[in-house]
């Protein structure tokens, strides 16, 4: 009986991808990506995702570098008959199989064994099926993933031989490695700042925004920038919109109370918590979060040199204005159009009033500020920018809400979205002009390059990026340095820093207390058995460790509880970086009033700086080398009833007392006592690995980073170890590799560095 059995599949990626477990396989190395004994299923993809480089020239065909090892059994009827090997995927609601990959012009062994026996056969040199109409040198990244079915399909009318077992694979194509920054530019007329993905594609981002070629528009010349640019931008926004609309349990909704970002973003951008967004760690979001995920998605459209073609720019406007009737992100079913929503913070009022009939402004709030993304819809027509925004959807055909997908300029966008009639004096309505440095400036829109984040750590005269810095969700102190003073001495943040300052602060100190999740949860919940530790998360970067402690059982309203998040930032220096992190934290808020009116001083000042919001939901403290903030997050968006809200000031007082009882003067703090294990040569070749190890056991967390992701990528912790991190050399150049370690007790970070020079790969004469 004829049969086909798949033994193994090996693939050789040419670009680096980080899988959902955080692991990066080395590029340009053959990897086992499937065998019959391992479960490779990971969401819609594989635990072994592979990314190839799109051919840069049109005549070059696609030929994904993988090999299919099989055992094929042929009966006599197949003798001498030519066959193709087809790999197909079930597509659409009916699951009809569509051929994706094809290997042509094969023949069985002649003569076939008699009696028939399995014969080992390995197939390579696959190409995409002609029926896909996939143009060579496709300008957009794309992806195929799922359970591939493999068949031997004969040119003569003979039965196909199909393997009984499918194989889970995930193959993607991109024109260049993922962006590796930089987050600053010395000459804004020449250099575009870029998000820093460290040269590695996060697989969650790939799955969200790499389309299948089966989605490409037909009947048009898709290689034209006027076609693929707008199409890709619109798809990015639609993917973000569909993530929350129609709203489903476990998906995010716009925070109709008004408050801070839920994914670590500020009005000027920052480090986005991509992993948390993809697993929906919080059920709410604000416009900063939505702008961030859109910018990350649009940043994936690269040319073969790695330049971001849409040249996306983050735009922050303050004030924004009263909005016209719209659909609000995540609320389209609860409050459909008409009338929709013209009062985005409607949960602050009882009864809820998402739509206030004009001209009344009773209990109607504007967007005090707002963020969106602007792009070049045609990457090669400089100067014409359009808006991408998923916070609201304005009525389109059949009154269906449509988010901003890049069809409108900033001028038209304002006309469509802003209800200027509700603000005849214009005091709550922003203009569309850019704020230009140096001040004074009358513009209300802040965007590169007229505005920028300054920092002493950038090269001289450099301008720092306004927009998403990274997808790691943690901000190096070097990027925080300019946040506290960037708006000048009369800014909202400057006013709040003055309000928050303790007139009798403690001397500059370090915390030597045990700063771990369970230990801190005991301090937080002291005397309250309802507060129960759920989990903790820890991240580290050069100069900072961030610990997030999640507590359940907090009170909020008579009929509704909340979770309590305590986020503690630990720095290797006292006061200055903690104050910068505090300013960053204050810049996370999107509230229906002036930010300086939204916070008040504590009844008893704590630490060096302390503030609590007027609702008692968030509290911030700077204490020595620590910045921490407490946040109550209600378990449902059902209306603002704070009748039984958990008091945060006593919790903050217990935490500061705990830290004060274990304080240390500078020079006496507990820092990691470690040194680099033998890292090997400082000169490596493309394709080689570099391993850095922390000798000793004086640490709670270890990770790494590379200063130049185009030369050396950080691949994560080496499998089977807890003190070694691994890097791969991917391109010629120099890089400074960092090993970041958090002290096992205090979490105070320390960093050791190793410089490497990467030369071209050795030439093989085999």
XYZ file of C-alpha atoms in Angstrom:
766
model
C 0.000 0.000 0.000
C 1.374 3.443 -0.931
C 2.085 5.694 2.043
C 3.916 8.840 3.126
C 5.333 9.437 6.606
C 7.000 12.700 7.636
C 10.121 11.990 9.687
C 11.544 15.454 10.434
C 11.592 18.988 9.089
C 14.658 21.198 9.336
C 14.754 24.898 8.435
C 17.464 27.535 8.254
C 16.202 30.992 9.287
C 18.022 34.014 7.937
C 16.430 36.537 10.328
C 16.052 36.326 14.099
C 12.744 35.665 15.834
C 11.990 35.425 19.550
C 9.420 32.729 20.312
C 6.689 33.080 22.924
C 8.929 31.512 25.572
C 11.567 34.205 24.971
C 14.025 31.956 23.119
C 15.919 33.000 19.980
C 17.450 30.403 17.693
C 20.630 31.330 15.815
C 20.066 32.583 12.270
C 21.725 30.854 9.306
C 21.861 27.575 11.200
C 19.784 24.503 10.337
C 17.209 23.866 13.067
C 14.883 20.987 13.791
C 11.448 22.622 13.556
C 9.259 19.509 13.550
C 9.356 15.873 14.538
C 6.482 13.472 15.207
C 7.065 13.147 18.953
C 7.024 16.834 19.958
C 4.056 19.160 20.350
C 4.943 22.330 18.467
C 1.553 24.022 18.769
C 1.780 27.560 20.128
C -1.377 29.579 19.571
C -1.808 30.008 15.834
C 1.868 29.268 15.239
C 4.748 27.087 16.302
C 7.160 26.946 19.206
C 9.832 27.009 16.477
C 8.956 30.024 14.313
C 11.243 30.686 11.361
C 11.757 33.964 9.507
C 13.366 34.196 6.078
C 14.620 37.212 4.141
C 12.458 38.374 1.259
C 14.452 38.398 -2.012
C 15.544 41.958 -2.679
C 15.398 41.743 -6.467
C 12.321 40.972 -8.489
C 13.604 38.082 -10.659
C 14.714 36.093 -7.593
C 12.125 33.439 -6.685
C 11.208 32.542 -3.130
C 12.820 29.357 -1.952
C 12.324 28.895 1.792
C 15.309 27.083 3.177
C 13.873 23.943 4.711
C 14.055 20.223 4.113
C 11.342 17.613 4.488
C 12.612 14.186 5.501
C 10.130 11.409 4.685
C 9.586 7.698 4.369
C 7.718 7.077 1.113
C 6.204 3.786 0.042
C 5.406 3.422 -3.678
C 3.437 0.619 -5.291
C 4.064 -0.523 -8.851
C 1.419 1.762 -10.392
C 3.604 4.765 -9.532
C 6.729 3.482 -11.284
C 8.296 6.176 -13.445
C 5.497 8.691 -12.739
C 6.536 12.290 -12.039
C 5.118 13.907 -8.920
C 5.158 17.167 -6.954
C 5.374 17.440 -3.196
C 2.661 19.798 -1.996
C 2.316 21.406 1.398
C -1.165 22.814 1.988
C -3.069 24.601 4.763
C -6.767 24.628 5.653
C -8.075 28.120 4.873
C -11.331 29.869 5.678
C -14.384 28.818 7.612
C -14.865 25.650 5.576
C -11.253 24.578 6.061
C -10.625 23.882 2.387
C -6.983 23.052 1.753
C -4.965 25.533 -0.313
C -1.558 24.577 -1.697
C 1.147 26.832 -0.237
C 4.460 25.103 -1.004
C 5.477 22.956 -3.933
C 8.518 20.881 -4.868
C 8.324 19.805 -8.488
C 9.471 17.110 -10.900
C 10.234 14.206 -8.590
C 10.083 10.511 -9.522
C 9.829 7.353 -7.397
C 12.768 4.963 -7.277
C 12.972 2.871 -10.412
C 12.083 0.129 -10.192
C 10.085 0.520 -6.957
C 10.869 -2.081 -4.279
C 8.794 -5.224 -4.575
C 7.196 -5.882 -2.201
C 6.762 -2.161 -1.429
C 8.817 -0.922 1.519
C 9.328 2.595 2.951
C 12.181 4.417 1.236
C 13.888 7.420 2.926
C 13.519 10.532 0.805
C 14.393 14.135 1.671
C 12.890 17.015 -0.288
C 14.180 20.575 -0.413
C 14.104 23.440 -2.893
C 10.436 24.211 -2.268
C 8.831 27.293 -3.774
C 5.509 28.992 -3.149
C 2.713 27.703 -5.304
C 2.024 29.764 -8.413
C -1.651 29.935 -7.467
C -0.826 32.287 -4.618
C 0.114 35.054 -7.076
C 2.879 36.008 -4.672
C 5.085 38.502 -6.452
C 8.821 38.158 -6.028
C 10.372 40.754 -3.731
C 7.047 41.260 -1.937
C 7.148 44.737 -0.341
C 5.313 43.765 2.853
C 6.226 41.110 5.414
C 4.027 38.022 5.420
C 3.472 34.769 7.229
C 2.135 31.250 6.734
C 1.355 29.187 9.810
C -0.705 26.178 10.776
C -0.926 22.439 10.376
C 0.577 21.669 6.965
C -0.695 18.620 5.117
C 1.851 16.969 2.809
C 0.968 15.081 -0.342
C 2.724 13.524 -3.303
C 0.625 14.696 -6.242
C 1.260 12.934 -9.563
C 1.178 14.539 -12.989
C -0.794 11.578 -14.336
C -4.293 10.794 -13.022
C -3.127 8.700 -10.115
C -4.230 8.866 -6.473
C -2.205 11.312 -4.404
C -0.228 9.886 -1.519
C -0.994 11.980 1.577
C 0.691 11.798 4.965
C -1.694 10.950 7.780
C -0.017 13.313 10.234
C 0.051 17.075 9.713
C 3.015 19.210 10.764
C 2.733 22.477 12.726
C 4.983 25.087 11.059
C 5.326 28.857 11.129
C 7.225 30.460 8.250
C 7.494 34.235 7.860
C 9.208 36.545 5.398
C 10.543 40.070 5.953
C 12.752 42.326 3.889
C 15.252 42.991 6.695
C 16.018 42.254 10.322
C 13.781 43.851 12.932
C 14.647 47.408 13.854
C 17.444 47.962 16.351
C 16.965 51.704 16.892
C 18.506 54.189 17.353
C 16.113 56.094 19.618
C 17.819 59.383 18.843
C 19.031 61.270 15.806
C 21.907 63.690 15.415
C 20.618 65.055 12.116
C 16.813 64.861 11.845
C 16.956 65.724 8.149
C 18.940 62.563 7.465
C 18.303 60.036 10.207
C 14.907 58.703 11.243
C 14.623 57.510 14.835
C 13.378 53.946 15.115
C 11.836 51.646 17.663
C 14.402 49.336 19.231
C 13.434 45.685 18.826
C 17.100 44.729 19.254
C 17.196 43.250 15.752
C 14.830 40.412 16.718
C 11.182 39.964 15.702
C 8.929 39.192 18.710
C 6.698 36.396 17.493
C 3.604 37.966 19.060
C 4.119 41.077 16.939
C 4.631 38.929 13.842
C 1.400 37.021 14.457
C -0.551 40.211 15.012
C 0.689 42.170 12.007
C 2.294 39.946 9.343
C -0.549 39.176 6.903
C -1.002 36.002 4.944
C -0.443 36.541 1.204
C -3.965 35.194 0.762
C -5.117 38.565 2.130
C -3.286 40.623 -0.481
C -5.550 42.587 -2.834
C -5.968 40.983 -6.224
C -6.130 42.676 -9.585
C -3.709 45.467 -8.666
C 0.019 45.977 -8.900
C 0.840 45.243 -5.266
C 4.494 46.168 -5.751
C 3.522 49.844 -6.151
C 4.067 51.928 -3.040
C 0.758 53.697 -3.641
C -0.952 50.309 -3.155
C 0.993 48.411 -0.511
C 1.747 51.392 1.758
C -1.869 52.426 2.453
C -2.988 48.785 2.489
C -0.500 47.761 5.163
C -1.224 50.833 7.318
C -4.969 50.227 7.141
C -4.505 46.572 8.048
C -2.419 47.449 11.107
C -5.171 49.714 12.437
C -7.850 47.153 11.621
C -5.929 44.466 13.527
C -5.738 46.729 16.580
C -9.408 47.684 16.270
C -10.454 44.029 15.942
C -8.462 43.175 19.092
C -11.103 45.057 21.124
C -14.114 45.242 18.793
C -16.465 43.492 18.988
C -15.601 43.374 22.645
C -15.144 39.934 24.137
C -14.296 38.671 27.585
C -10.551 38.912 28.058
C -9.993 41.723 25.552
C -9.177 45.377 26.371
C -11.619 48.285 26.530
C -10.925 51.989 26.538
C -10.715 53.247 30.121
C -13.867 55.361 30.252
C -12.940 56.530 33.746
C -9.731 58.222 32.618
C -6.373 57.423 34.149
C -2.878 56.166 33.500
C -1.715 53.891 30.716
C -2.056 50.211 31.504
C 0.931 49.177 29.380
C 3.662 51.583 30.524
C 3.208 54.334 27.951
C 3.324 58.098 28.373
C 2.060 60.916 26.215
C 5.552 61.012 24.661
C 5.880 57.264 24.147
C 8.186 54.955 26.092
C 8.750 51.238 26.574
C 5.575 49.354 25.640
C 4.638 46.148 27.477
C 4.062 44.110 24.332
C 3.902 40.703 26.015
C 1.318 41.961 28.512
C -0.738 43.530 25.709
C -0.797 40.277 23.753
C -1.905 38.263 26.762
C -4.221 41.096 27.885
C -2.819 41.349 31.389
C -5.100 44.360 31.933
C -8.610 44.638 30.589
C -8.355 48.380 29.996
C -6.253 50.708 27.870
C -5.974 54.358 26.926
C -5.026 56.220 23.762
C -1.293 56.054 24.575
C -1.491 52.246 24.620
C -3.412 52.142 21.347
C -1.009 54.538 19.644
C 1.901 52.397 20.841
C 0.666 49.097 19.426
C -0.172 50.820 16.133
C 3.327 52.296 15.897
C 4.890 48.919 16.645
C 2.799 47.347 13.912
C 3.571 49.989 11.311
C 7.290 49.826 12.156
C 7.400 46.336 10.622
C 7.112 47.695 7.072
C 10.793 47.947 6.129
C 12.851 48.258 3.005
C 15.734 45.892 2.332
C 18.120 48.244 4.166
C 15.987 48.117 7.311
C 14.499 51.616 7.026
C 10.937 52.038 8.239
C 9.102 52.979 5.060
C 6.058 54.767 6.557
C 8.422 56.864 8.751
C 5.814 56.847 11.515
C 5.615 59.740 13.946
C 3.942 59.796 17.319
C 1.742 62.869 17.777
C 0.604 64.082 21.201
C -1.891 66.928 21.273
C -2.840 68.973 24.326
C -5.579 70.066 24.529
C -7.525 67.860 22.129
C -11.232 68.689 22.473
C -14.803 67.493 22.759
C -15.358 64.587 20.392
C -18.095 64.075 17.843
C -20.361 61.041 17.979
C -18.093 58.008 17.634
C -17.612 54.418 18.601
C -15.224 54.137 21.550
C -12.626 51.350 21.506
C -14.102 48.239 23.114
C -17.531 49.838 23.644
C -19.044 49.475 20.157
C -21.639 46.873 21.209
C -22.539 48.483 24.515
C -22.927 51.937 22.932
C -23.437 51.545 19.172
C -23.952 54.335 16.693
C -26.311 56.129 16.659
C -25.866 57.910 18.945
C -22.517 56.359 19.932
C -20.234 58.156 22.371
C -19.365 61.846 22.575
C -18.358 61.729 26.237
C -15.328 59.401 26.482
C -15.094 59.465 30.295
C -18.750 58.696 30.869
C -18.169 56.202 33.693
C -17.345 59.079 36.011
C -21.029 59.935 36.209
C -24.113 58.256 37.600
C -26.062 57.394 35.596
C -23.531 56.694 32.852
C -23.907 59.173 30.015
C -21.816 58.093 27.003
C -23.814 60.445 24.809
C -24.782 63.951 25.947
C -27.292 65.618 23.658
C -25.776 68.877 22.356
C -25.637 71.711 23.119
C -25.640 70.554 26.745
C -22.212 70.116 28.349
C -23.558 68.893 31.677
C -21.277 66.069 32.830
C -19.673 65.929 29.380
C -15.897 65.731 29.261
C -13.436 66.371 26.414
C -10.221 64.550 25.694
C -7.893 66.847 27.616
C -5.103 65.343 25.524
C -4.808 62.653 22.888
C -2.240 60.585 20.955
C -2.201 59.168 17.454
C 0.302 58.067 14.790
C 1.027 59.793 11.479
C 2.619 58.049 8.504
C 3.600 58.503 4.904
C 0.849 56.513 3.153
C 3.064 56.345 0.083
C 6.559 55.756 1.504
C 8.138 57.588 -1.410
C 6.042 60.757 -1.303
C 7.658 62.780 1.471
C 5.615 65.417 3.257
C 2.098 64.041 2.873
C 1.141 62.442 6.180
C -2.084 60.776 7.271
C -3.488 59.739 10.649
C -3.721 56.262 12.232
C -5.896 56.089 15.361
C -7.935 53.267 16.915
C -9.281 55.063 19.989
C -12.521 56.021 18.263
C -14.334 55.057 15.097
C -16.358 57.651 13.251
C -19.523 56.582 11.413
C -18.885 55.275 7.947
C -20.968 53.290 5.495
C -24.182 51.977 7.126
C -23.230 53.808 10.324
C -20.434 51.326 11.004
C -17.685 52.867 13.102
C -14.402 53.131 11.236
C -11.103 53.905 12.981
C -8.583 56.166 11.305
C -6.770 53.960 8.783
C -4.593 56.539 7.067
C -7.100 58.172 4.724
C -7.205 61.604 6.362
C -4.693 64.378 6.963
C -4.374 65.927 10.399
C -6.566 68.838 9.281
C -9.405 66.627 8.064
C -8.993 64.308 11.055
C -9.661 67.209 13.415
C -12.722 68.268 11.429
C -14.202 64.759 11.549
C -13.425 63.966 15.182
C -13.646 67.229 17.117
C -16.916 68.941 18.040
C -15.756 72.545 17.845
C -19.320 73.773 18.354
C -19.178 72.450 21.916
C -16.276 74.796 22.654
C -17.055 78.191 21.108
C -14.214 79.908 22.989
C -11.690 77.280 21.834
C -10.187 76.926 25.287
C -10.540 73.126 25.321
C -9.753 72.605 21.632
C -6.202 72.173 20.411
C -4.779 73.594 17.225
C -3.053 71.341 14.697
C 0.277 73.170 14.666
C 3.451 71.507 15.892
C 5.109 72.720 19.057
C 8.500 73.939 17.895
C 11.638 74.105 20.008
C 13.054 76.254 21.408
C 10.035 77.725 23.217
C 7.894 79.719 23.260
C 5.642 78.026 20.714
C 1.921 78.268 20.065
C 1.621 74.743 18.663
C -0.451 72.121 20.506
C 0.970 69.032 18.757
C 4.201 67.476 20.009
C 6.055 65.252 17.538
C 9.532 64.569 16.207
C 11.391 66.542 15.062
C 10.049 69.856 16.141
C 9.951 68.463 19.663
C 12.164 65.882 21.318
C 13.272 64.282 24.563
C 16.623 65.633 25.651
C 19.154 63.570 27.574
C 22.735 64.011 28.643
C 23.394 60.426 27.580
C 22.733 61.061 23.895
C 25.552 62.251 21.630
C 26.023 66.037 21.585
C 23.126 67.861 19.861
C 21.179 64.633 19.448
C 17.385 64.628 19.540
C 15.618 61.864 21.428
C 12.664 59.920 20.066
C 9.067 60.856 20.794
C 7.254 57.548 20.338
C 7.664 53.891 21.244
C 11.213 53.271 22.485
C 11.063 49.496 22.795
C 8.661 46.601 23.283
C 10.242 45.372 26.525
C 8.115 47.486 28.866
C 11.065 48.780 30.837
C 12.825 52.107 30.462
C 16.584 52.464 30.929
C 17.436 55.472 33.123
C 19.319 56.908 30.139
C 15.989 57.350 28.351
C 14.230 58.689 31.441
C 16.770 61.406 32.091
C 15.081 64.169 30.147
C 11.459 63.382 31.002
C 11.269 65.431 34.202
C 12.262 68.768 32.662
C 11.420 68.452 28.978
C 8.365 70.711 29.129
C 10.020 73.552 30.985
C 9.619 75.093 34.448
C 5.927 75.956 34.034
C 4.749 72.591 32.766
C 2.141 70.389 34.415
C 4.874 67.942 35.443
C 7.012 70.718 36.931
C 4.009 71.941 38.936
C 3.363 68.433 40.219
C 6.999 67.881 41.185
C 6.827 71.010 43.310
C 3.542 69.879 44.842
C 4.962 66.411 45.535
C 8.237 67.532 47.116
C 8.572 66.704 50.801
C 9.794 69.832 52.624
C 11.665 67.546 55.030
C 12.945 64.711 52.846
C 15.165 61.930 54.165
C 18.874 62.079 53.439
C 19.926 60.364 50.185
C 19.687 56.695 51.067
C 19.497 53.235 49.551
C 17.093 50.476 50.444
C 18.710 47.370 51.903
C 15.433 45.588 52.696
C 14.375 42.401 50.972
C 12.454 43.618 47.944
C 10.636 40.552 46.712
C 7.014 39.977 45.810
C 5.905 37.795 48.705
C 7.859 39.741 51.314
C 6.398 43.048 50.155
C 2.910 41.557 49.966
C 3.154 40.844 53.707
C 3.937 44.507 54.350
C 1.154 45.651 52.029
C -1.516 43.377 53.509
C -0.577 43.820 57.171
C -3.778 43.718 59.255
C -5.978 43.026 56.220
C -6.627 39.361 55.516
C -8.610 40.229 52.393
C -5.468 41.351 50.560
C -3.976 38.195 49.050
C -0.751 37.913 47.065
C -1.395 36.725 43.492
C 1.879 36.965 41.623
C 4.916 39.106 40.937
C 6.859 39.968 37.783
C 10.390 41.267 37.510
C 12.332 42.957 34.713
C 15.819 44.394 34.576
C 17.714 46.745 32.322
C 20.957 48.609 32.717
C 20.612 50.733 35.852
C 17.072 49.670 36.841
C 15.049 46.730 38.131
C 11.248 46.838 38.087
C 9.184 44.597 40.358
C 5.419 44.413 39.886
C 3.414 42.832 42.722
C -0.248 41.932 42.111
C -2.544 41.738 45.161
C -6.155 40.563 45.009
C -9.043 41.328 47.339
C -8.764 45.115 47.499
C -11.937 47.069 48.161
C -13.347 49.464 45.626
C -17.117 49.785 45.859
C -19.869 48.162 47.869
C -20.516 45.624 45.129
C -17.188 45.599 43.339
C -13.633 44.742 44.272
C -10.302 45.608 42.716
C -6.804 44.345 42.276
C -3.943 46.304 43.779
C -0.716 46.646 41.809
C 2.438 47.768 43.576
C 5.163 48.640 41.082
C 8.600 49.192 42.609
C 11.452 50.641 40.538
C 14.902 49.992 42.022
C 17.881 52.011 40.787
C 21.623 51.780 41.287
C 21.768 55.492 42.103
C 19.832 57.481 44.635
C 17.090 60.030 43.967
C 17.827 61.357 40.435
C 16.700 58.299 38.400
C 13.818 57.637 40.813
C 12.583 61.199 40.333
C 12.850 60.783 36.560
C 10.801 57.573 36.797
C 8.252 59.495 38.870
C 7.962 62.125 36.125
C 7.568 59.317 33.596
C 4.802 57.818 35.738
C 2.940 61.130 35.883
C 3.172 61.441 32.106
C 1.192 58.189 31.770
C -2.100 59.858 32.634
C -4.845 60.773 30.203
C -7.493 62.432 32.363
C -10.450 64.747 31.698
C -8.806 67.768 33.314
C -5.454 69.452 33.813
C -2.987 66.947 35.219
C -1.842 69.372 37.926
C -5.436 69.432 39.211
C -5.720 65.657 39.245
C -3.217 65.051 42.062
C -2.905 66.263 45.601
C -0.265 65.986 48.293
C -0.579 63.221 50.862
C -1.941 64.069 54.286
C 1.530 63.196 55.594
C 4.323 63.528 53.009
C 6.326 60.371 52.385
C 9.860 59.917 51.111
C 11.362 62.589 48.879
C 8.241 63.066 46.751
C 4.690 61.766 47.104
C 1.315 62.351 45.435
C -2.111 60.741 45.374
C -4.799 61.307 42.777
C -8.036 63.023 43.788
C -9.974 59.722 43.638
C -7.532 57.807 45.830
C -6.860 55.230 43.110
C -3.153 55.797 42.463
C -0.350 56.894 44.759
C 3.279 57.696 43.910
C 6.348 57.843 46.183
C 10.031 58.542 45.554
C 12.206 57.233 48.361
C 15.988 57.270 47.932
C 16.873 54.855 45.144
C 13.251 53.680 44.851
C 10.192 54.906 43.045
C 6.970 53.041 43.679
C 3.371 53.550 42.764
C 0.245 51.853 43.978
C -2.756 51.429 41.724
C -6.252 50.106 42.330
C -7.843 48.592 39.220
C -11.563 47.813 39.494
C -12.649 44.405 38.259
C -15.267 45.813 35.933
C -16.037 49.023 34.071
C -19.539 49.468 35.450
C -19.540 53.005 36.795
C -17.580 55.025 39.269
C -18.586 54.132 42.802
C -15.693 54.586 45.208
C -17.775 54.307 48.326
C -15.580 51.602 49.853
C -12.235 52.217 48.155
C -9.135 50.676 49.732
C -7.130 53.445 51.465
C -3.717 53.641 49.806
C -1.971 56.055 52.166
C -1.652 53.532 55.045
C -0.187 50.974 52.622
C 2.325 53.502 51.290
C 3.235 54.476 54.858
C 3.922 50.826 55.766
C 6.121 50.396 52.700
C 8.190 53.533 53.347
C 8.570 52.574 57.017
C 9.749 49.139 55.923
C 12.328 50.621 53.554
C 13.429 53.227 56.122
C 14.021 50.522 58.723
C 16.528 48.928 56.356
C 18.102 52.018 54.839
C 21.791 52.400 54.070
C 23.961 55.364 53.308
C 25.619 55.522 49.875
C 28.518 53.096 49.778
C 26.835 50.672 52.167
C 24.022 49.399 49.954
C 23.818 45.728 49.020
C 24.779 45.416 45.367
C 25.466 42.273 43.337
C 28.910 40.833 44.003
C 29.704 39.172 40.708
C 32.154 39.204 37.849
C 32.039 38.018 34.279
C 32.849 34.419 33.718
C 35.361 33.847 30.929
C 33.485 35.294 27.907
C 35.977 34.114 25.320
C 37.422 36.149 22.489
C 36.633 39.798 21.867
C 36.751 39.057 18.146
C 34.087 36.825 16.628
C 32.728 36.021 13.200
C 29.203 36.239 11.860
C 27.346 33.104 12.898
C 29.232 32.561 16.133
C 27.762 32.699 19.633
C 28.973 34.705 22.607
C 28.047 33.655 26.132
C 28.318 35.913 29.183
C 27.973 34.384 32.638
C 27.569 35.876 36.091
C 30.055 34.144 38.333
C 28.669 33.743 41.844
C 25.115 33.444 43.165
C 24.431 36.984 44.371
C 21.531 37.737 42.062
C 17.754 37.409 41.650
C 17.576 37.994 37.911
C 19.995 37.995 34.980
C 19.539 39.268 31.452
C 21.545 40.851 28.671
C 21.486 43.504 25.997
C 23.486 44.558 22.952
C 24.327 48.114 21.973
C 24.197 47.203 18.272
C 21.504 44.742 17.237
C 22.687 44.937 13.631
C 25.962 43.268 14.662
C 25.089 41.174 17.715
C 21.629 40.163 18.928
C 20.667 39.201 22.456
C 19.174 35.710 22.360
C 18.080 35.311 25.973
C 19.155 33.135 28.821
C 21.104 30.081 27.762
C 18.930 27.005 28.056
C 19.561 24.917 31.155
C 21.268 27.734 33.070
C 20.170 30.562 35.349
C 23.340 32.652 35.233
C 24.310 32.657 31.540
C 22.999 34.749 28.678
C 23.644 34.155 25.008
C 24.288 36.407 22.018
C 24.661 35.702 18.290
C 26.863 37.625 15.879
C 24.702 38.488 12.859
C 26.580 41.265 11.028
C 29.946 42.928 10.771
C 30.616 45.738 13.231
C 31.207 46.432 16.900
C 28.901 45.955 19.850
C 29.044 46.406 23.581
C 27.353 43.476 25.297
C 25.839 43.974 28.738
C 25.136 41.460 31.467
C 22.559 42.955 33.836
C 22.127 41.455 37.293
C 19.710 42.303 40.145
C 20.844 41.719 43.721
C 19.129 38.691 45.208
C 17.782 40.682 48.166
C 17.595 44.412 47.364
C 17.183 44.067 43.567
C 19.737 46.869 43.125
C 21.046 46.363 39.579
C 24.615 46.080 38.375
C 26.033 45.682 34.886
C 29.193 44.198 33.416
C 30.131 44.895 29.798
C 32.089 43.081 27.116
C 33.064 44.649 23.796
C 33.227 42.496 20.710
C 34.188 43.078 17.092
C 32.384 40.987 14.490
C 34.116 40.028 11.252
C 32.619 38.377 8.187
C 31.850 34.682 8.385
C 34.664 32.338 7.542
C 34.713 31.242 3.907
C 34.042 27.549 3.391
C 35.864 25.762 0.533
C 34.002 22.483 0.874
